Amino acid sequence: MKPDDFDLFATLVKQRSGLVLTGDQSYLLESRLLPVTRTYNLKSLEDMAQAVRSTRDEKLMHDITEAMTIHDSYFLRDLKPFRYFQSTLLPQLLVKREAKKHLRIWSAACSSGQEAYSLAMICAGESDKLQGWKVDIIGTDLSREIIARAKSGIFTPFEVQRGLPVGMLIKYFEQSGDKWQIKDEIRQRVQFSEGNLLHDFGPIGVFDVVFCRNVLHCFDPLTKTKVLESISHVMLPDGMLFLSLGETTTGLPDHFKSIHAPCSVFGLESAAKAQ
Ligand SMILES: C[S@@+](CC[C@H](N)C(=O)[O-])C[C@H]1O[C@@H](n2cnc3c(N)ncnc32)[C@H](O)[C@@H]1O
């Protein structure tokens, strides 16, 4: 690929998703973008670069960005954070929010929904304690295609075999042809919508718990800090943020403090002091 074309695509993808592509990822860019050229009946990446330059076609630029995003996800990913949520954080919230009996949880950059559905299954498992409570679980992602998949709640055998205990599979899924469909009782607990972490979050509301995992490492430090700053504005003062395992305070705005390092849980300063 010509260096100018690589720069054009890399700049476009960074501006629209935050994802940073380096020169040695030219092969990755080519393999991901060639299928997009075919969709648009373009003969080559060079033609596609030219089409972007001359038309600035919004759909084409969206499709290029979407093609570069990585959607790998699985149920109960890394397990420990979900155990911590269930055994420590949820019991604390049940006490703290006793008066309003309302919890709001956000899976930011949710991919095909495994993170949000894992949280929904955990809440379903605690339904005795959550009787009379309203629990909103919101999943958002940049990718239109992946949000449609998340909404469908349909997973391949490979996807349900990754991380999901067989007991949960039997309880919360039903087989549909060669796929697995998550049951409506879980699907209805989660609302999915498109959402870009680089943009204004709009009327998304405030959250008790935010999961933002396995996405920020793709951003440059400044973008990561900006996104975390925006997330802090939609967290309740004692809200908790789950980052990827091993993610440190590097790039975290100062008012985030570590709450539980083994699971990369962070709170705002006021919450950290109260722990
Ligand atoms: C590797 S998946 C992580 C999914 C899930 N959080 C997990 O940990 O399993 C990363 C997701 O981030 C999404 N993403 C990338 N840039 C984004 C942005 N700027 N705003 C929202 N989502 C974004 C991608 O579309 C992809 O689905």
mmCIF file of C-alpha atoms and ligand atoms in Angstrom:
data_model
loop_
_atom_site.group_PDB
_atom_site.id
_atom_site.type_symbol
_atom_site.label_atom_id
_atom_site.label_comp_id
_atom_site.label_asym_id
_atom_site.label_seq_id
_atom_site.Cartn_x
_atom_site.Cartn_y
_atom_site.Cartn_z
ATOM 1 C CA MET A 1 0.000 0.000 0.000
ATOM 2 C CA LYS A 2 1.264 3.468 -0.787
ATOM 3 C CA PRO A 3 2.404 5.319 2.357
ATOM 4 C CA ASP A 4 -0.018 8.182 1.611
ATOM 5 C CA ASP A 5 -2.939 5.768 1.456
ATOM 6 C CA PHE A 6 -1.851 4.052 4.661
ATOM 7 C CA ASP A 7 -1.688 7.458 6.374
ATOM 8 C CA LEU A 8 -5.125 8.383 5.084
ATOM 9 C CA PHE A 9 -6.739 5.187 6.414
ATOM 10 C CA ALA A 10 -4.803 5.248 9.687
ATOM 11 C CA THR A 11 -5.778 8.878 10.341
ATOM 12 C CA LEU A 12 -9.399 8.183 9.498
ATOM 13 C CA VAL A 13 -9.553 5.170 11.816
ATOM 14 C CA LYS A 14 -7.843 7.032 14.653
ATOM 15 C CA GLN A 15 -10.106 10.057 14.360
ATOM 16 C CA ARG A 16 -13.254 7.972 14.290
ATOM 17 C CA SER A 17 -12.455 5.164 16.752
ATOM 18 C CA GLY A 18 -9.294 6.086 18.669
ATOM 19 C CA LEU A 19 -7.531 2.979 17.345
ATOM 20 C CA VAL A 20 -3.861 3.666 16.632
ATOM 21 C CA LEU A 21 -2.320 1.855 13.645
ATOM 22 C CA THR A 22 1.428 1.778 13.183
ATOM 23 C CA GLY A 23 3.347 1.380 9.915
ATOM 24 C CA ASP A 24 4.036 -2.300 10.580
ATOM 25 C CA GLN A 25 0.275 -2.949 10.574
ATOM 26 C CA SER A 26 -0.022 -2.215 6.891
ATOM 27 C CA TYR A 27 -0.670 -5.918 6.212
ATOM 28 C CA LEU A 28 -3.478 -5.965 8.809
ATOM 29 C CA LEU A 29 -5.021 -2.882 7.273
ATOM 30 C CA GLU A 30 -4.906 -4.443 3.810
ATOM 31 C CA SER A 31 -6.457 -7.732 4.877
ATOM 32 C CA ARG A 32 -9.271 -5.996 6.758
ATOM 33 C CA LEU A 33 -10.022 -3.384 4.108
ATOM 34 C CA LEU A 34 -9.959 -5.514 0.959
ATOM 35 C CA PRO A 35 -13.445 -6.924 1.683
ATOM 36 C CA VAL A 36 -14.709 -3.332 1.967
ATOM 37 C CA THR A 37 -13.363 -2.500 -1.489
ATOM 38 C CA ARG A 38 -15.388 -5.410 -2.880
ATOM 39 C CA THR A 39 -18.589 -4.183 -1.185
ATOM 40 C CA TYR A 40 -18.145 -0.844 -2.910
ATOM 41 C CA ASN A 41 -17.112 -2.342 -6.266
ATOM 42 C CA LEU A 42 -13.737 -0.671 -6.007
ATOM 43 C CA LYS A 43 -10.794 -2.363 -7.689
ATOM 44 C CA SER A 44 -8.119 -1.672 -5.106
ATOM 45 C CA LEU A 45 -7.240 0.014 -1.851
ATOM 46 C CA GLU A 46 -5.749 2.805 -3.928
ATOM 47 C CA ASP A 47 -9.170 3.366 -5.522
ATOM 48 C CA MET A 48 -10.776 3.296 -2.099
ATOM 49 C CA ALA A 49 -8.325 5.886 -0.780
ATOM 50 C CA GLN A 50 -9.159 8.040 -3.790
ATOM 51 C CA ALA A 51 -12.895 7.597 -3.169
ATOM 52 C CA VAL A 52 -12.448 8.733 0.437
ATOM 53 C CA ARG A 53 -10.441 11.769 -0.627
ATOM 54 C CA SER A 54 -12.891 12.838 -3.306
ATOM 55 C CA THR A 55 -16.278 11.958 -1.764
ATOM 56 C CA ARG A 56 -15.757 11.850 2.040
ATOM 57 C CA ASP A 57 -18.662 9.365 1.841
ATOM 58 C CA GLU A 58 -19.850 8.963 5.440
ATOM 59 C CA LYS A 59 -20.939 5.337 5.009
ATOM 60 C CA LEU A 60 -17.672 4.349 3.384
ATOM 61 C CA MET A 61 -15.663 6.002 6.160
ATOM 62 C CA HIS A 62 -17.839 4.267 8.759
ATOM 63 C CA ASP A 63 -17.351 0.891 7.078
ATOM 64 C CA ILE A 64 -13.581 1.374 6.907
ATOM 65 C CA THR A 65 -13.486 2.196 10.626
ATOM 66 C CA GLU A 66 -15.752 -0.699 11.503
ATOM 67 C CA ALA A 67 -13.602 -3.125 9.507
ATOM 68 C CA MET A 68 -10.582 -2.205 11.636
ATOM 69 C CA THR A 69 -12.180 -2.754 15.043
ATOM 70 C CA ILE A 70 -11.395 -5.943 16.968
ATOM 71 C CA HIS A 71 -14.431 -7.599 18.497
ATOM 72 C CA ASP A 72 -12.932 -10.475 20.391
ATOM 73 C CA SER A 73 -14.917 -11.104 23.584
ATOM 74 C CA TYR A 74 -16.139 -13.949 25.720
ATOM 75 C CA PHE A 75 -18.474 -14.668 28.587
ATOM 76 C CA LEU A 76 -17.184 -13.949 32.117
ATOM 77 C CA ARG A 77 -13.917 -12.805 30.551
ATOM 78 C CA ASP A 78 -11.050 -13.209 33.054
ATOM 79 C CA LEU A 79 -13.626 -14.429 35.600
ATOM 80 C CA LYS A 80 -12.087 -12.600 38.617
ATOM 81 C CA PRO A 81 -13.728 -9.221 37.896
ATOM 82 C CA PHE A 82 -17.138 -10.871 37.577
ATOM 83 C CA ARG A 83 -16.590 -12.779 40.826
ATOM 84 C CA TYR A 84 -15.616 -9.509 42.503
ATOM 85 C CA PHE A 85 -18.721 -7.832 41.096
ATOM 86 C CA GLN A 86 -20.937 -10.619 42.402
ATOM 87 C CA SER A 87 -19.358 -11.288 45.776
ATOM 88 C CA THR A 88 -18.197 -7.816 46.851
ATOM 89 C CA LEU A 89 -19.587 -4.974 44.813
ATOM 90 C CA LEU A 90 -23.173 -6.128 44.383
ATOM 91 C CA PRO A 91 -23.687 -6.822 48.126
ATOM 92 C CA GLN A 92 -22.267 -3.330 48.864
ATOM 93 C CA LEU A 93 -24.610 -1.749 46.335
ATOM 94 C CA LEU A 94 -27.592 -3.624 47.751
ATOM 95 C CA VAL A 95 -26.944 -1.815 51.034
ATOM 96 C CA LYS A 96 -25.992 1.564 49.588
ATOM 97 C CA ARG A 97 -28.907 1.761 47.142
ATOM 98 C CA GLU A 98 -31.499 0.173 49.436
ATOM 99 C CA ALA A 99 -33.608 3.353 49.432
ATOM 100 C CA LYS A 100 -33.973 3.706 45.654
ATOM 101 C CA LYS A 101 -33.586 0.047 44.687
ATOM 102 C CA HIS A 102 -32.164 0.986 41.298
ATOM 103 C CA LEU A 103 -28.813 0.033 39.799
ATOM 104 C CA ARG A 104 -27.323 1.106 36.491
ATOM 105 C CA ILE A 105 -24.464 -0.793 34.874
ATOM 106 C CA TRP A 106 -22.693 0.137 31.625
ATOM 107 C CA SER A 107 -20.703 -2.187 29.433
ATOM 108 C CA ALA A 108 -18.840 0.393 27.340
ATOM 109 C CA ALA A 109 -17.354 -1.103 24.141
ATOM 110 C CA CYS A 110 -19.441 -4.219 24.690
ATOM 111 C CA SER A 111 -18.694 -5.975 21.389
ATOM 112 C CA SER A 112 -21.194 -8.802 20.714
ATOM 113 C CA GLY A 113 -22.626 -8.544 24.221
ATOM 114 C CA GLN A 114 -20.855 -11.256 26.227
ATOM 115 C CA GLU A 115 -19.804 -8.798 28.974
ATOM 116 C CA ALA A 116 -23.263 -7.272 29.376
ATOM 117 C CA TYR A 117 -24.989 -10.669 29.226
ATOM 118 C CA SER A 118 -22.523 -12.073 31.796
ATOM 119 C CA LEU A 119 -23.583 -9.284 34.165
ATOM 120 C CA ALA A 120 -27.243 -9.943 33.381
ATOM 121 C CA MET A 121 -26.826 -13.661 34.151
ATOM 122 C CA ILE A 122 -25.101 -12.831 37.439
ATOM 123 C CA CYS A 123 -27.972 -10.503 38.366
ATOM 124 C CA ALA A 124 -30.490 -13.179 37.359
ATOM 125 C CA GLY A 125 -28.676 -15.574 39.702
ATOM 126 C CA GLU A 126 -29.128 -13.043 42.508
ATOM 127 C CA SER A 127 -32.795 -12.455 41.772
ATOM 128 C CA ASP A 128 -33.842 -13.316 45.348
ATOM 129 C CA LYS A 129 -31.792 -10.413 46.674
ATOM 130 C CA LEU A 130 -32.753 -8.166 43.775
ATOM 131 C CA GLN A 131 -36.494 -8.707 44.125
ATOM 132 C CA GLY A 132 -38.224 -5.346 43.780
ATOM 133 C CA TRP A 133 -35.081 -3.790 42.288
ATOM 134 C CA LYS A 134 -34.657 -2.255 38.848
ATOM 135 C CA VAL A 135 -31.315 -3.101 37.265
ATOM 136 C CA ASP A 136 -30.488 -1.354 33.992
ATOM 137 C CA ILE A 137 -27.671 -2.937 32.021
ATOM 138 C CA ILE A 138 -26.613 -0.894 29.001
ATOM 139 C CA GLY A 139 -24.211 -2.140 26.332
ATOM 140 C CA THR A 140 -22.747 0.248 23.771
ATOM 141 C CA ASP A 141 -20.236 -0.148 20.983
ATOM 142 C CA LEU A 142 -18.989 1.851 18.043
ATOM 143 C CA SER A 143 -19.831 -0.908 15.591
ATOM 144 C CA ARG A 144 -23.352 -1.036 14.158
ATOM 145 C CA GLU A 145 -22.870 -4.593 12.980
ATOM 146 C CA ILE A 146 -21.664 -5.875 16.342
ATOM 147 C CA ILE A 147 -24.526 -4.150 18.183
ATOM 148 C CA ALA A 148 -26.999 -5.912 15.894
ATOM 149 C CA ARG A 149 -25.302 -9.197 16.811
ATOM 150 C CA ALA A 150 -25.401 -8.365 20.514
ATOM 151 C CA LYS A 151 -29.115 -7.577 20.296
ATOM 152 C CA SER A 152 -29.805 -10.901 18.601
ATOM 153 C CA GLY A 153 -28.318 -12.793 21.568
ATOM 154 C CA ILE A 154 -27.285 -15.594 19.217
ATOM 155 C CA PHE A 155 -23.878 -17.188 19.735
ATOM 156 C CA THR A 156 -21.888 -19.915 18.024
ATOM 157 C CA PRO A 157 -20.907 -23.124 19.858
ATOM 158 C CA PHE A 158 -17.332 -21.752 19.988
ATOM 159 C CA GLU A 159 -18.502 -18.543 21.643
ATOM 160 C CA VAL A 160 -20.556 -20.286 24.325
ATOM 161 C CA GLN A 161 -17.746 -22.725 25.036
ATOM 162 C CA ARG A 162 -15.378 -19.859 25.831
ATOM 163 C CA GLY A 163 -15.694 -18.998 29.503
ATOM 164 C CA LEU A 164 -19.308 -19.957 30.104
ATOM 165 C CA PRO A 165 -19.839 -22.707 32.708
ATOM 166 C CA VAL A 166 -22.050 -25.475 31.359
ATOM 167 C CA GLY A 167 -24.595 -24.870 34.153
ATOM 168 C CA MET A 168 -25.134 -21.297 32.929
ATOM 169 C CA LEU A 169 -25.340 -22.470 29.322
ATOM 170 C CA ILE A 170 -28.102 -24.925 30.170
ATOM 171 C CA LYS A 171 -29.955 -22.470 32.392
ATOM 172 C CA TYR A 172 -29.837 -19.342 30.257
ATOM 173 C CA PHE A 173 -29.526 -20.489 26.620
ATOM 174 C CA GLU A 174 -31.514 -22.631 24.243
ATOM 175 C CA GLN A 175 -30.215 -24.340 21.161
ATOM 176 C CA SER A 176 -31.413 -22.899 17.866
ATOM 177 C CA GLY A 177 -30.152 -24.909 14.890
ATOM 178 C CA ASP A 178 -26.388 -24.997 15.210
ATOM 179 C CA LYS A 179 -26.326 -21.831 17.352
ATOM 180 C CA TRP A 180 -27.247 -20.906 20.907
ATOM 181 C CA GLN A 181 -29.868 -18.273 21.673
ATOM 182 C CA ILE A 182 -29.762 -16.496 25.009
ATOM 183 C CA LYS A 183 -33.157 -16.720 26.695
ATOM 184 C CA ASP A 184 -35.460 -13.709 26.645
ATOM 185 C CA GLU A 185 -35.363 -13.455 30.440
ATOM 186 C CA ILE A 186 -31.665 -12.475 30.079
ATOM 187 C CA ARG A 187 -31.883 -10.658 26.749
ATOM 188 C CA GLN A 188 -34.569 -8.335 28.087
ATOM 189 C CA ARG A 189 -32.321 -7.266 30.956
ATOM 190 C CA VAL A 190 -29.867 -5.567 28.577
ATOM 191 C CA GLN A 191 -30.316 -2.616 26.240
ATOM 192 C CA PHE A 192 -27.792 -2.304 23.444
ATOM 193 C CA SER A 193 -27.135 0.749 21.319
ATOM 194 C CA GLU A 194 -24.426 2.263 19.152
ATOM 195 C CA GLY A 195 -22.106 4.558 21.042
ATOM 196 C CA ASN A 196 -18.662 5.963 20.366
ATOM 197 C CA LEU A 197 -16.438 6.532 23.384
ATOM 198 C CA LEU A 198 -14.806 9.469 21.606
ATOM 199 C CA HIS A 199 -18.096 11.326 21.268
ATOM 200 C CA ASP A 200 -20.381 13.031 23.729
ATOM 201 C CA PHE A 201 -22.211 10.189 25.508
ATOM 202 C CA GLY A 202 -25.537 12.038 25.177
ATOM 203 C CA PRO A 203 -28.433 11.262 27.491
ATOM 204 C CA ILE A 204 -26.950 7.990 28.728
ATOM 205 C CA GLY A 205 -27.444 8.871 32.410
ATOM 206 C CA VAL A 206 -25.200 8.030 35.350
ATOM 207 C CA PHE A 207 -23.927 4.641 36.468
ATOM 208 C CA ASP A 208 -23.127 2.713 39.618
ATOM 209 C CA VAL A 209 -20.783 0.419 37.699
ATOM 210 C CA VAL A 210 -18.927 0.809 34.401
ATOM 211 C CA PHE A 211 -17.049 -1.948 32.591
ATOM 212 C CA CYS A 212 -14.666 -0.548 29.967
ATOM 213 C CA ARG A 213 -12.370 -3.421 29.187
ATOM 214 C CA ASN A 214 -10.050 -4.439 26.387
ATOM 215 C CA VAL A 215 -10.448 -1.340 24.323
ATOM 216 C CA LEU A 216 -8.443 1.506 25.896
ATOM 217 C CA HIS A 217 -5.089 -0.137 25.138
ATOM 218 C CA CYS A 218 -5.796 0.522 21.431
ATOM 219 C CA PHE A 219 -5.889 4.281 22.062
ATOM 220 C CA ASP A 220 -2.981 6.690 22.442
ATOM 221 C CA PRO A 221 -2.389 7.978 26.004
ATOM 222 C CA LEU A 222 -4.108 11.321 25.418
ATOM 223 C CA THR A 223 -7.228 9.703 23.949
ATOM 224 C CA LYS A 224 -7.326 7.162 26.783
ATOM 225 C CA THR A 225 -7.166 9.948 29.374
ATOM 226 C CA LYS A 226 -9.891 11.934 27.599
ATOM 227 C CA VAL A 227 -12.206 8.915 27.411
ATOM 228 C CA LEU A 228 -11.647 8.122 31.086
ATOM 229 C CA GLU A 229 -12.342 11.746 31.982
ATOM 230 C CA SER A 230 -15.662 11.536 30.112
ATOM 231 C CA ILE A 231 -16.489 8.240 31.824
ATOM 232 C CA SER A 232 -15.842 9.822 35.232
ATOM 233 C CA HIS A 233 -18.613 12.328 34.454
ATOM 234 C CA VAL A 234 -21.201 9.566 34.043
ATOM 235 C CA MET A 235 -20.159 7.685 37.187
ATOM 236 C CA LEU A 236 -21.951 8.312 40.440
ATOM 237 C CA PRO A 237 -19.528 9.701 43.075
ATOM 238 C CA ASP A 238 -19.185 6.226 44.601
ATOM 239 C CA GLY A 239 -19.404 4.437 41.246
ATOM 240 C CA MET A 240 -16.859 1.804 40.241
ATOM 241 C CA LEU A 241 -14.971 1.345 36.987
ATOM 242 C CA PHE A 242 -13.653 -2.020 35.811
ATOM 243 C CA LEU A 243 -10.743 -1.805 33.383
ATOM 244 C CA SER A 244 -8.863 -4.631 31.642
ATOM 245 C CA LEU A 245 -6.891 -6.910 33.907
ATOM 246 C CA GLY A 246 -3.439 -5.513 34.497
ATOM 247 C CA GLU A 247 -4.451 -2.032 33.418
ATOM 248 C CA THR A 248 -2.656 0.392 35.713
ATOM 249 C CA THR A 249 -3.280 3.980 36.701
ATOM 250 C CA THR A 250 -1.125 5.138 33.753
ATOM 251 C CA GLY A 251 -3.259 7.510 31.732
ATOM 252 C CA LEU A 252 -5.956 7.562 34.392
ATOM 253 C CA PRO A 253 -7.058 11.045 35.387
ATOM 254 C CA ASP A 254 -5.852 11.874 38.928
ATOM 255 C CA HIS A 255 -9.273 11.628 40.486
ATOM 256 C CA PHE A 256 -9.404 7.865 39.822
ATOM 257 C CA LYS A 257 -7.997 5.731 42.614
ATOM 258 C CA SER A 258 -7.418 2.006 42.712
ATOM 259 C CA ILE A 259 -10.067 0.158 44.724
ATOM 260 C CA HIS A 260 -9.157 -3.451 44.024
ATOM 261 C CA ALA A 261 -5.970 -3.860 42.006
ATOM 262 C CA PRO A 262 -6.227 -7.634 41.241
ATOM 263 C CA CYS A 263 -9.419 -6.978 39.278
ATOM 264 C CA SER A 264 -8.430 -3.496 38.010
ATOM 265 C CA VAL A 265 -11.333 -1.800 39.764
ATOM 266 C CA PHE A 266 -11.124 1.952 40.145
ATOM 267 C CA GLY A 267 -13.297 4.493 41.912
ATOM 268 C CA LEU A 268 -13.436 8.230 42.024
ATOM 269 C CA GLU A 269 -11.357 9.807 44.784
ATOM 270 C CA SER A 270 -14.278 10.309 47.179
ATOM 271 C CA ALA A 271 -15.254 6.630 46.889
ATOM 272 C CA ALA A 272 -11.678 5.458 47.384
ATOM 273 C CA LYS A 273 -11.397 7.429 50.638
ATOM 274 C CA ALA A 274 -14.613 5.895 51.941
ATOM 275 C CA GLN A 275 -13.397 2.298 51.347
HETATM 276 C C1 LIG B 1 -11.910 -6.383 22.112
HETATM 277 S S1 LIG B 1 -13.564 -5.807 22.177
HETATM 278 C C2 LIG B 1 -13.835 -5.797 23.940
HETATM 279 C C3 LIG B 1 -15.212 -6.284 24.308
HETATM 280 C C4 LIG B 1 -15.476 -6.413 25.810
HETATM 281 N N1 LIG B 1 -15.391 -5.128 26.463
HETATM 282 C C5 LIG B 1 -14.543 -7.392 26.455
HETATM 283 O O1 LIG B 1 -13.694 -6.995 27.247
HETATM 284 O O2 LIG B 1 -14.650 -8.591 26.150
HETATM 285 C C6 LIG B 1 -13.315 -4.074 21.824
HETATM 286 C C7 LIG B 1 -14.570 -3.382 21.334
HETATM 287 O O3 LIG B 1 -14.344 -1.973 21.387
HETATM 288 C C8 LIG B 1 -15.081 -1.389 20.348
HETATM 289 N N2 LIG B 1 -14.561 -0.036 20.128
HETATM 290 C C9 LIG B 1 -13.386 0.318 19.564
HETATM 291 N N3 LIG B 1 -13.281 1.657 19.546
HETATM 292 C C10 LIG B 1 -14.403 2.160 20.118
HETATM 293 C C11 LIG B 1 -14.886 3.467 20.378
HETATM 294 N N4 LIG B 1 -14.176 4.544 20.058
HETATM 295 N N5 LIG B 1 -16.093 3.591 20.972
HETATM 296 C C12 LIG B 1 -16.825 2.503 21.303
HETATM 297 N N6 LIG B 1 -16.426 1.244 21.075
HETATM 298 C C13 LIG B 1 -15.226 1.070 20.487
HETATM 299 C C14 LIG B 1 -14.895 -2.336 19.181
HETATM 300 O O4 LIG B 1 -15.895 -2.187 18.209
HETATM 301 C C15 LIG B 1 -14.929 -3.704 19.898
HETATM 302 O O5 LIG B 1 -16.204 -4.282 19.828
#
